[in-house]
Short mmCIF file of C-alpha atoms in Angstrom, two decimals:
data_model
loop_
_atom_site.label_atom_id
_atom_site.label_comp_id
_atom_site.label_asym_id
_atom_site.label_seq_id
_atom_site.Cartn_x
_atom_site.Cartn_y
_atom_site.Cartn_z
CA UNK A 1 108.08 209.05 156.17
CA UNK A 2 106.32 210.30 154.09
CA UNK A 3 103.62 212.56 154.51
CA UNK A 4 102.34 213.68 151.99
CA UNK A 5 103.11 209.96 150.24
CA UNK A 6 100.70 208.11 153.66
CA UNK A 7 97.70 211.43 152.25
CA UNK A 8 98.19 211.49 148.90
CA UNK A 9 97.43 207.37 149.07
CA UNK A 10 93.80 207.87 151.55
CA UNK A 11 92.65 210.85 149.57
CA UNK A 12 92.22 208.18 146.54
CA UNK A 13 90.97 205.83 148.68
CA UNK A 14 88.09 208.64 149.43
CA UNK A 15 87.75 209.16 145.83
CA UNK A 16 87.53 206.31 144.60
CA UNK A 17 84.69 205.69 148.25
CA UNK A 18 82.64 208.96 146.45
CA UNK A 19 83.05 207.15 143.19
CA UNK A 20 81.55 203.27 144.83
CA UNK A 21 79.73 205.94 146.67
CA UNK A 22 77.47 207.72 143.69
CA UNK A 23 77.43 203.88 141.18
CA UNK A 24 75.34 202.69 144.58
CA UNK A 25 73.21 206.24 144.73
CA UNK A 26 72.75 205.66 141.17
CA UNK A 27 71.03 202.72 141.12
CA UNK A 28 69.45 202.77 144.34
CA UNK A 29 66.02 202.01 142.10
CA UNK A 30 67.21 199.43 139.71
CA UNK A 31 66.20 196.05 140.05
CA UNK A 32 68.22 193.62 142.05
CA UNK A 33 70.84 195.97 142.51
CA UNK A 34 73.69 194.37 144.00
CA UNK A 35 75.42 197.26 145.71
CA UNK A 36 79.14 197.96 146.63
CA UNK A 37 81.19 198.33 149.97
CA UNK A 38 84.31 199.51 150.22
CA UNK A 39 86.65 198.34 152.30
CA UNK A 40 90.08 200.13 153.14
CA UNK A 41 93.08 196.73 153.86
CA UNK A 42 94.78 198.45 156.77
CA UNK A 43 98.42 200.25 156.10
CA UNK A 44 100.56 198.40 156.55
CA UNK A 45 102.67 198.51 158.07
CA UNK A 46 106.10 196.82 158.91
CA UNK A 47 109.15 196.48 160.63
CA UNK A 48 112.16 198.82 160.09
CA UNK A 49 115.37 197.19 160.34
CA UNK A 50 116.33 200.91 161.32
CA UNK A 51 117.38 201.57 164.88
CA UNK A 52 118.95 198.43 167.35
CA UNK A 53 116.50 195.09 168.53
CA UNK A 54 116.07 197.00 171.65
CA UNK A 55 114.10 199.57 169.85
CA UNK A 56 113.31 198.98 166.54
CA UNK A 57 111.40 201.96 164.41
CA UNK A 58 108.34 201.11 162.28
CA UNK A 59 108.67 202.16 158.95
CA UNK A 60 104.29 202.29 157.34
CA UNK A 61 104.75 201.79 153.97
CA UNK A 62 102.68 202.03 151.34
CA UNK A 63 98.13 201.60 151.33
CA UNK A 64 97.05 200.52 149.29
CA UNK A 65 93.63 201.52 147.04
CA UNK A 66 90.87 199.84 148.88
CA UNK A 67 88.59 197.03 147.43
CA UNK A 68 84.92 197.04 146.88
CA UNK A 69 83.27 194.05 148.02
CA UNK A 70 79.31 193.30 147.34
CA UNK A 71 76.35 193.39 149.34
CA UNK A 72 74.65 190.71 148.79
CA UNK A 73 72.19 190.87 150.55
CA UNK A 74 68.37 190.20 149.59
CA UNK A 75 66.28 193.53 148.30
CA UNK A 76 63.15 194.21 148.44
CA UNK A 77 59.99 192.12 147.12
CA UNK A 78 58.21 195.47 144.73
CA UNK A 79 54.89 194.20 143.31
CA UNK A 80 54.93 194.80 139.31
CA UNK A 81 52.40 192.62 138.75
CA UNK A 82 53.02 191.49 135.54
CA UNK A 83 53.59 188.26 135.21
CA UNK A 84 56.89 187.75 133.55
CA UNK A 85 58.10 189.71 136.05
CA UNK A 86 58.96 187.06 138.93
CA UNK A 87 61.85 187.73 142.17
CA UNK A 88 63.25 184.41 144.73
CA UNK A 89 62.45 183.90 147.76
CA UNK A 90 65.52 182.11 149.16
CA UNK A 91 69.82 183.52 147.66
CA UNK A 92 70.09 181.05 144.40
CA UNK A 93 70.64 183.05 141.26
CA UNK A 94 69.27 182.52 137.84
CA UNK A 95 71.62 181.06 135.64
CA UNK A 96 72.07 182.65 132.32
CA UNK A 97 72.77 181.43 128.61
CA UNK A 98 76.50 184.47 128.95
CA UNK A 99 78.54 185.08 125.37
CA UNK A 100 81.26 183.77 127.31
CA UNK A 101 79.91 181.11 129.52
CA UNK A 102 76.93 181.35 132.72
CA UNK A 103 76.19 184.51 133.71
CA UNK A 104 74.45 184.81 136.86
CA UNK A 105 71.55 186.66 138.35
CA UNK A 106 69.00 188.21 140.50
CA UNK A 107 66.25 190.06 138.10
CA UNK A 108 63.38 187.96 136.88
CA UNK A 109 62.69 190.12 134.22
CA UNK A 110 61.71 188.10 131.87
CA UNK A 111 60.60 188.26 127.47
CA UNK A 112 59.95 185.71 125.01
CA UNK A 113 61.75 186.91 121.49
CA UNK A 114 60.72 186.84 118.70
CA UNK A 115 61.44 183.41 118.03
CA UNK A 116 60.46 182.03 121.67
CA UNK A 117 63.20 182.39 123.14
CA UNK A 118 62.79 182.94 127.52
CA UNK A 119 64.58 185.52 127.89
CA UNK A 120 66.32 187.53 130.94
CA UNK A 121 67.99 191.35 131.51
CA UNK A 122 70.83 191.51 128.64
CA UNK A 123 68.40 189.79 126.08
CA UNK A 124 70.04 186.31 127.48
CA UNK A 125 68.09 182.51 127.53
CA UNK A 126 67.24 181.98 130.78
CA UNK A 127 68.34 178.69 131.20
CA UNK A 128 66.20 175.87 132.85
CA UNK A 129 67.23 172.97 134.65
CA UNK A 130 67.26 170.64 131.21
CA UNK A 131 68.50 173.40 128.85
CA UNK A 132 67.20 177.18 127.51
CA UNK A 133 63.41 177.71 127.63
CA UNK A 134 60.80 177.33 124.57
CA UNK A 135 57.20 179.20 124.67
CA UNK A 136 55.05 179.54 121.47
CA UNK A 137 53.68 183.52 121.83
CA UNK A 138 54.57 185.64 124.33
CA UNK A 139 52.45 184.35 127.04
CA UNK A 140 53.62 182.23 129.92
CA UNK A 141 53.43 181.56 133.40
CA UNK A 142 56.16 180.49 136.36
CA UNK A 143 54.81 178.65 139.14
CA UNK A 144 55.62 178.57 143.08
CA UNK A 145 58.67 176.40 142.03
CA UNK A 146 59.76 177.82 139.35
CA UNK A 147 58.30 175.39 136.33
CA UNK A 148 57.43 178.02 133.25
CA UNK A 149 53.59 177.11 132.55
CA UNK A 150 52.45 177.29 128.70
CA UNK A 151 48.91 176.57 127.80
CA UNK A 152 48.81 174.92 130.90
CA UNK A 153 50.99 172.53 130.26
CA UNK A 154 54.88 172.42 132.09
CA UNK A 155 57.56 174.48 129.48
CA UNK A 156 60.89 174.08 131.57
CA UNK A 157 62.04 174.70 135.23
CA UNK A 158 64.10 177.15 136.19
CA UNK A 159 67.51 176.22 137.10
CA UNK A 160 68.29 177.71 140.54
CA UNK A 161 71.84 178.24 141.21
CA UNK A 162 73.30 178.72 144.88
CA UNK A 163 77.59 179.90 145.81
CA UNK A 164 78.77 179.21 148.82
CA UNK A 165 80.64 182.58 148.80
CA UNK A 166 78.01 184.83 146.64
CA UNK A 167 80.54 188.28 147.39
CA UNK A 168 82.84 186.54 144.40
CA UNK A 169 80.78 187.10 142.27
CA UNK A 170 82.26 189.79 139.13
CA UNK A 171 79.80 192.34 138.26
CA UNK A 172 79.11 192.74 134.01
CA UNK A 173 76.55 194.84 134.08
CA UNK A 174 72.73 194.38 133.32
CA UNK A 175 72.34 192.62 136.45
CA UNK A 176 74.34 189.41 135.91
CA UNK A 177 77.36 188.73 137.37
CA UNK A 178 80.20 186.04 135.99
CA UNK A 179 80.84 184.18 138.66
CA UNK A 180 84.50 184.93 139.24
CA UNK A 181 85.36 182.50 142.43
CA UNK A 182 82.15 181.58 143.75
CA UNK A 183 81.73 178.10 144.44
CA UNK A 184 78.45 176.07 143.17
CA UNK A 185 76.75 175.20 146.03
CA UNK A 186 74.31 174.17 145.06
CA UNK A 187 73.24 173.48 141.34
CA UNK A 188 69.34 172.45 140.97
CA UNK A 189 68.37 174.33 144.66
CA UNK A 190 63.93 174.55 144.98
CA UNK A 191 63.42 178.16 146.82
CA UNK A 192 60.24 178.99 145.32
CA UNK A 193 59.64 181.45 143.06
CA UNK A 194 56.97 184.72 143.70
CA UNK A 195 55.74 185.94 140.54
CA UNK A 196 54.12 189.57 139.70
CA UNK A 197 56.68 190.70 142.02
CA UNK A 198 60.74 191.82 141.11
CA UNK A 199 64.11 192.49 143.65
CA UNK A 200 63.82 196.16 144.82
CA UNK A 201 67.90 197.17 144.54
CA UNK A 202 69.67 195.91 148.62
CA UNK A 203 71.09 200.25 148.53
CA UNK A 204 70.11 201.90 151.91
CA UNK A 205 69.89 204.90 151.33
CA UNK A 206 70.40 206.04 153.99
CA UNK A 207 73.81 204.22 154.88
CA UNK A 208 75.13 205.34 151.46
CA UNK A 209 74.42 209.37 152.73
CA UNK A 210 75.78 209.00 156.09
CA UNK A 211 78.71 206.99 153.82
CA UNK A 212 79.05 210.38 151.99
CA UNK A 213 78.99 212.76 154.64
CA UNK A 214 81.40 210.59 157.20
CA UNK A 215 83.89 210.46 152.76
CA UNK A 216 84.18 214.04 152.30
CA UNK A 217 85.52 215.28 156.04
CA UNK A 218 88.14 212.96 156.14
CA UNK A 219 89.34 214.69 152.76
CA UNK A 220 89.19 217.55 154.12
CA UNK A 221 91.17 216.00 157.67
CA UNK A 222 93.42 215.03 154.40
CA UNK A 223 93.55 218.05 153.56
CA UNK A 224 94.60 220.27 156.09
CA UNK A 225 97.28 217.60 157.60
CA UNK A 226 98.64 217.81 153.20
CA UNK A 227 98.58 221.86 154.39
CA UNK A 228 100.04 221.74 157.64
CA UNK A 229 102.55 220.05 156.45
CA UNK A 230 103.35 222.61 154.00
CA UNK A 231 102.79 225.43 156.41
CA UNK A 232 105.22 223.44 158.32
CA UNK A 233 108.32 223.38 155.59
CA UNK A 234 108.00 227.06 154.11
CA UNK A 235 108.67 228.34 158.71
CA UNK A 236 111.74 225.26 158.46
CA UNK A 237 112.49 227.11 154.69
CA UNK A 238 112.38 230.49 155.69
CA UNK A 239 113.18 230.91 159.48
CA UNK A 240 116.42 228.12 158.09
CA UNK A 241 116.93 231.01 155.47
CA UNK A 242 118.11 233.26 157.48
CA UNK A 243 121.23 232.69 158.59
CA UNK B 1 88.09 213.64 136.93
CA UNK B 2 85.58 212.55 139.48
CA UNK B 3 84.06 209.99 138.45
CA UNK B 4 81.85 209.78 140.27
CA UNK B 5 80.18 213.27 138.64
CA UNK B 6 79.44 211.23 135.87
CA UNK B 7 77.80 208.74 137.68
CA UNK B 8 75.77 210.65 139.12
CA UNK B 9 74.92 211.60 136.35
CA UNK B 10 73.94 208.84 134.55
CA UNK B 11 71.79 208.66 136.99
CA UNK B 12 70.15 212.09 137.07
CA UNK B 13 69.24 211.91 133.64
CA UNK B 14 67.75 207.44 134.03
CA UNK B 15 65.35 209.57 136.32
CA UNK B 16 64.47 211.97 134.80
CA UNK B 17 63.11 209.20 131.96
CA UNK B 18 61.34 207.68 134.40
CA UNK B 19 59.93 211.16 135.40
CA UNK B 20 58.74 211.67 131.92
CA UNK B 21 57.37 207.49 131.25
CA UNK B 22 55.89 208.80 134.68
CA UNK B 23 54.40 211.86 133.46
CA UNK B 24 52.75 210.23 130.02
CA UNK B 25 51.51 207.07 131.82
CA UNK B 26 49.46 210.43 134.35
CA UNK B 27 48.35 212.65 131.74
CA UNK B 28 46.92 209.23 129.37
CA UNK B 29 45.85 207.85 132.87
CA UNK B 30 41.61 208.57 130.93
CA UNK B 31 42.82 207.26 127.58
CA UNK B 32 41.01 204.58 126.06
CA UNK B 33 42.96 201.88 124.90
CA UNK B 34 45.98 203.56 127.01
CA UNK B 35 48.71 200.73 127.63
CA UNK B 36 51.05 201.87 129.79
CA UNK B 37 55.22 202.43 129.36
CA UNK B 38 58.17 201.03 132.11
CA UNK B 39 61.54 201.45 132.34
CA UNK B 40 63.36 199.17 133.28
CA UNK B 41 67.21 200.00 134.43
CA UNK B 42 69.61 198.03 134.42
CA UNK B 43 73.55 199.32 136.56
CA UNK B 44 76.26 199.09 133.29
CA UNK B 45 79.46 197.75 132.87
CA UNK B 46 82.74 197.39 134.81
CA UNK B 47 85.94 197.78 134.77
CA UNK B 48 88.30 197.05 136.86
CA UNK B 49 90.56 198.88 138.30
CA UNK B 50 94.20 198.88 138.91
CA UNK B 51 95.36 196.61 141.59
CA UNK B 52 98.23 197.99 143.80
CA UNK B 53 98.66 196.22 147.74
CA UNK B 54 102.08 195.86 149.01
CA UNK B 55 103.52 193.09 147.44
CA UNK B 56 101.32 192.35 144.80
CA UNK B 57 98.22 191.17 145.48
CA UNK B 58 97.78 189.60 142.33
CA UNK B 59 95.72 186.29 143.51
CA UNK B 60 92.61 188.01 144.23
CA UNK B 61 89.76 189.04 141.52
CA UNK B 62 89.87 192.19 140.00
CA UNK B 63 88.00 195.36 142.27
CA UNK B 64 85.49 195.99 139.54
CA UNK B 65 83.76 199.09 140.17
CA UNK B 66 80.32 199.98 137.97
CA UNK B 67 79.50 203.36 135.99
CA UNK B 68 76.17 203.95 137.00
CA UNK B 69 72.79 202.95 135.00
CA UNK B 70 71.31 202.39 132.72
CA UNK B 71 67.78 201.60 130.91
CA UNK B 72 67.56 198.85 129.17
CA UNK B 73 64.44 199.13 128.17
CA UNK B 74 61.30 201.04 127.65
CA UNK B 75 58.62 198.73 127.10
CA UNK B 76 54.29 198.27 126.66
CA UNK B 77 53.00 196.76 129.01
CA UNK B 78 50.16 195.25 127.56
CA UNK B 79 48.37 194.22 130.60
CA UNK B 80 44.40 194.05 130.12
CA UNK B 81 42.98 196.99 131.24
CA UNK B 82 39.10 196.97 132.36
CA UNK B 83 36.66 196.43 129.71
CA UNK B 84 34.06 199.82 130.76
CA UNK B 85 30.38 198.98 128.91
CA UNK B 86 29.21 202.72 127.24
CA UNK B 87 25.49 201.69 125.41
CA UNK B 88 26.60 202.91 122.40
CA UNK B 89 26.46 200.20 119.15
CA UNK B 90 29.84 201.28 117.23
CA UNK B 91 32.43 201.34 120.66
CA UNK B 92 34.16 197.81 120.55
CA UNK B 93 37.03 196.93 122.99
CA UNK B 94 39.38 193.34 123.29
CA UNK B 95 38.53 190.57 126.50
CA UNK B 96 41.52 189.00 126.54
CA UNK B 97 44.15 188.72 124.35
CA UNK B 98 44.80 190.29 119.99
CA UNK B 99 44.37 193.25 118.96
CA UNK B 100 42.48 194.38 115.63
CA UNK B 101 44.24 194.37 111.65
CA UNK B 102 43.38 197.78 110.72
CA UNK B 103 44.09 199.50 106.57
CA UNK B 104 45.17 202.71 105.87
CA UNK B 105 43.88 203.60 102.66
CA UNK B 106 45.50 205.83 102.09
CA UNK B 107 49.14 203.12 101.20
CA UNK B 108 47.74 199.80 101.78
CA UNK B 109 49.86 199.66 105.22
CA UNK B 110 48.55 197.24 108.40
CA UNK B 111 48.54 199.26 111.91
CA UNK B 112 47.00 197.36 114.89
CA UNK B 113 45.40 198.44 118.16
CA UNK B 114 43.67 196.91 120.35
CA UNK B 115 39.27 198.68 119.55
CA UNK B 116 38.14 202.06 120.22
CA UNK B 117 34.67 203.62 118.82
CA UNK B 118 34.17 202.44 115.23
CA UNK B 119 32.51 204.68 111.91
CA UNK B 120 31.28 203.30 109.24
CA UNK B 121 33.50 205.13 106.69
CA UNK B 122 31.48 206.89 103.51
CA UNK B 123 32.13 204.19 100.99
CA UNK B 124 30.06 201.88 104.18
CA UNK B 125 32.53 199.66 105.87
CA UNK B 126 34.21 199.52 109.02
CA UNK B 127 36.38 202.21 110.34
CA UNK B 128 37.89 203.71 112.53
CA UNK B 129 38.04 207.32 113.65
CA UNK B 130 40.75 207.72 111.76
CA UNK B 131 40.12 206.77 108.49
CA UNK B 132 42.26 202.67 109.41
CA UNK B 133 39.44 200.65 107.66
CA UNK B 134 39.43 197.65 109.24
CA UNK B 135 40.46 194.00 108.47
CA UNK B 136 38.84 191.89 106.69
CA UNK B 137 37.26 194.34 106.08
CA UNK B 138 33.90 194.51 106.78
CA UNK B 139 30.43 196.31 104.61
CA UNK B 140 27.81 197.17 106.55
CA UNK B 141 26.68 200.07 104.06
CA UNK B 142 25.71 203.20 104.32
CA UNK B 143 22.70 203.36 104.93
CA UNK B 144 23.20 204.16 109.25
CA UNK B 145 21.66 199.75 109.22
CA UNK B 146 21.82 198.60 113.19
CA UNK B 147 24.80 196.20 113.75
CA UNK B 148 25.27 194.06 115.94
CA UNK B 149 29.35 191.88 116.98
CA UNK B 150 28.82 188.87 118.66
CA UNK B 151 31.75 188.25 121.22
CA UNK B 152 33.54 186.28 118.63
CA UNK B 153 33.71 188.64 115.40
CA UNK B 154 30.83 187.19 113.68
CA UNK B 155 28.67 191.09 112.36
CA UNK B 156 25.63 191.04 111.65
CA UNK B 157 23.59 194.39 109.64
CA UNK B 158 19.51 194.69 109.76
CA UNK B 159 18.85 197.46 107.45
CA UNK B 160 16.91 200.40 108.16
CA UNK B 161 14.40 198.71 104.94
CA UNK B 162 13.51 196.40 106.55
CA UNK B 163 15.18 193.50 104.45
CA UNK B 164 15.93 191.71 106.66
CA UNK B 165 19.70 190.91 108.62
CA UNK B 166 22.84 189.70 107.17
CA UNK B 167 25.26 188.57 107.96
CA UNK B 168 28.82 190.98 107.20
CA UNK B 169 32.20 188.76 108.18
CA UNK B 170 33.91 188.35 111.05
CA UNK B 171 36.39 190.23 112.79
CA UNK B 172 40.27 188.70 112.98
CA UNK B 173 41.94 189.31 116.41
CA UNK B 174 46.04 188.68 115.05
CA UNK B 175 48.22 188.33 118.50
CA UNK B 176 52.43 188.93 118.30
CA UNK B 177 55.32 186.55 119.25
CA UNK B 178 56.49 190.15 121.86
CA UNK B 179 53.76 192.06 121.60
CA UNK B 180 56.10 194.57 124.32
CA UNK B 181 57.99 195.57 120.93
CA UNK B 182 55.40 197.56 118.80
CA UNK B 183 55.29 200.56 118.03
CA UNK B 184 53.68 203.28 118.92
CA UNK B 185 52.49 204.78 116.21
CA UNK B 186 50.02 207.05 118.65
CA UNK B 187 45.70 207.45 118.59
CA UNK B 188 46.51 203.83 120.20
CA UNK B 189 47.92 202.55 116.87
CA UNK B 190 51.00 200.12 116.74
CA UNK B 191 52.77 198.58 114.25
CA UNK B 192 54.99 195.69 113.83
CA UNK B 193 58.68 195.27 113.99
CA UNK B 194 61.96 192.92 113.46
CA UNK B 195 61.92 191.67 117.48
CA UNK B 196 57.77 192.20 117.42
CA UNK B 197 57.55 189.83 114.64
CA UNK B 198 54.75 188.73 112.65
CA UNK B 199 51.27 189.14 113.08
CA UNK B 200 49.30 185.81 113.65
CA UNK B 201 45.62 185.30 112.31
CA UNK B 202 43.13 184.19 115.23
CA UNK B 203 39.71 183.60 115.92
CA UNK B 204 38.29 185.60 118.68
CA UNK B 205 37.20 183.32 121.17
CA UNK B 206 39.22 180.16 120.25
CA UNK B 207 42.74 179.26 120.84
CA UNK B 208 43.21 181.27 124.24
CA UNK B 209 42.35 184.56 122.37
CA UNK B 210 40.23 187.71 123.31
CA UNK B 211 36.65 187.89 122.08
CA UNK B 212 35.35 190.83 121.33
CA UNK B 213 32.44 193.14 123.78
CA UNK B 214 30.20 195.64 121.34
CA UNK B 215 28.68 198.01 123.78
CA UNK B 216 32.27 198.44 125.92
CA UNK B 217 35.62 200.83 125.45
CA UNK B 218 38.62 198.97 127.68
CA UNK B 219 40.39 201.67 128.97
CA UNK B 220 43.63 202.27 129.97
CA UNK B 221 45.69 199.68 132.43
CA UNK B 222 47.40 203.17 134.19
CA UNK B 223 47.55 201.87 138.13
CA UNK B 224 47.44 205.54 139.92
CA UNK B 225 48.83 203.71 142.65
CA UNK B 226 51.90 202.75 141.13
CA UNK B 227 52.62 205.97 138.49
CA UNK B 228 52.88 207.98 142.34
CA UNK B 229 54.90 205.71 143.75
CA UNK B 230 57.76 205.66 141.05
CA UNK B 231 57.40 209.53 141.34
CA UNK B 232 57.89 209.80 144.40
CA UNK B 233 60.84 206.69 144.10
CA UNK B 234 62.01 208.80 141.03
CA UNK B 235 63.16 212.20 142.96
CA UNK B 236 64.11 211.09 145.11
CA UNK B 237 66.48 208.80 143.22
CA UNK B 238 67.17 212.15 141.80
CA UNK B 239 68.60 214.07 144.29
CA UNK B 240 70.82 211.40 146.44
CA UNK B 241 72.66 212.16 142.65
CA UNK B 242 72.19 216.28 142.78
CA UNK B 243 73.76 215.52 147.13
CA UNK B 244 76.99 212.88 145.20
CA UNK B 245 77.49 216.09 142.72
CA UNK B 246 78.37 218.91 145.41
CA UNK B 247 79.92 216.51 148.37
CA UNK B 248 82.28 215.78 145.08
CA UNK B 249 82.64 219.69 144.25
CA UNK B 250 83.89 220.37 147.77
CA UNK B 251 86.38 217.67 147.43
CA UNK B 252 87.57 218.83 144.54
CA UNK B 253 87.54 222.19 145.82
CA UNK B 254 89.52 220.58 148.79
CA UNK B 255 91.66 218.88 146.49
CA UNK B 256 92.25 222.27 144.34
CA UNK B 257 92.81 224.43 147.19
CA UNK B 258 95.98 222.27 148.60
CA UNK B 259 97.78 224.89 146.86
CA UNK B 260 96.62 228.04 148.13
#
C-alpha cells in the first residue's frame, strides 16, 4: 500500500477543489454564471490476487482527479431596467452563432452593432427562429413570447433551445456554452421572456465558503497523515539502525 | 502555484473596477446630462485538465476549469434622465432619443451632447458653455434678444430693438446605430467610435427622435438604489475572494511544512 501516493492524490484533489471554489466566488456577481461542483470519483478498490481465495487482499489503486460538473440551477432575476436585458423564465437557452458552430447562453444581454446585427454575449449574433436578426438602430424591445419588436413591427423571434442533460454543456467563457454531449429535446421552446432583468449568478457564497473551510481542514488532515508516516519511517530507521 | 490564487486575484481586481465605476456614477448623481456607466462581467476562458482515471475514462467529456472573471464591457447607459424644469430660457434638454451635434471652433471636429445650458458666443451663435457651436449654426445676434425654441427645434428670435420676430433656423438631432459605444470626452460631450457608427441626422419630433424642451435640464440617469446595491455586492464579492486567497495560502503553508 502506498500511503504517500494516496495522500498526494487526495491533496491534489483538494487543491483542484479550491481552484473550482475560487472560480465560483470570483464569478459570484457574473450574470448567467453557472457554478461548478466538484464531485469525487471514489478511490477505486481492486481485488488483489495476493492471499488465498478465502481471504482476498484488497489493494487500493489510484484515485482520479475529481471531475467538475456544472450546477444548472437557475439564478435569481436581477432587475436592470434596461430593455436590452432579457432573461428566460424556464430552463431553455438562447442560441448564438459562434465561430465553430452554435453556442448557448443564459445571459440575455443584447446590443445592436453598427451594422444592425443583434448581438448577445461575446459579441456573437443571437439566432432567431429564422436565422440571425437584423435591426435598424439600437432601439428595440423583446416581448413576453420572445418576439423582437422594433417600431411596432416584429423583426424576428428569439430561438430558445432546451436540453435533456444540460449539465453536459461545455463552458467556453463569456457566459457561452458549447453543446458537447448534451441532447436537444426542444429546439423551439417557447418559455416566456422577461425584459429588463438579467439572470444572476447561481453561486451560493455561503455554501462555497463552507466547502472551502472543509477542503482546507481535509488538506490539513492529509498533511498529518503524511507527516505521521514520515515520523514512523524515521523512528523505524533509527531503531533498526541501532543494531 | 495554485491557480486558485490567480483566479481570486481576477475576482478582486474586477470587483475593484466595479467599485470605481459605482463611485464615479454616485459622484455624478446630480450632474445634468450625466449617463451612468455599467460594468458587465463574464467568466474567463476554460482550460482542459489532464483527465486521469482508473482504466482511462477517455469517453467522458474533458474536464474544463474556468480561469476567473473579466470585464466584457464598460458601457454607458443612455436611458433617459428626468427632465427638470429650470425656467431659464437658455437651458435646453432632449426628451427622448437623439443628440445635439456641436462643432469645435478650434479644429472643426464634431462632438455630441444631450443638451445643457446654452450661451450666445461673441459672434452671436448659439453655443454650449464650453464654446462648442451648435450645428447647424443658429445665429441669434449679440443684443440679448429673446430666444424661443419649439419642441421640434425651430428657433425664433425677437430682438430687443423691436424689429420683429424672425426665424433663425432649426436645431437638428442626430442618432447613432449603437449609441452605447460612444466615447465620453468629459463635460457631457461624446464622440463617435468605430463601433458606434456614424451620426444619422433626424428631425426633432419625427421618426422616433426626441423632442427639445426649452427651460429644462435633463438630470443624470443614476439610480441611487441600484448603485448602493451594486456597491454592497461588490464589497462582499471582493471579501470572498480575499478569503479564498487566505485559505489557499494556509494550504500552501501546510504543504511546505510537510518536510520539517
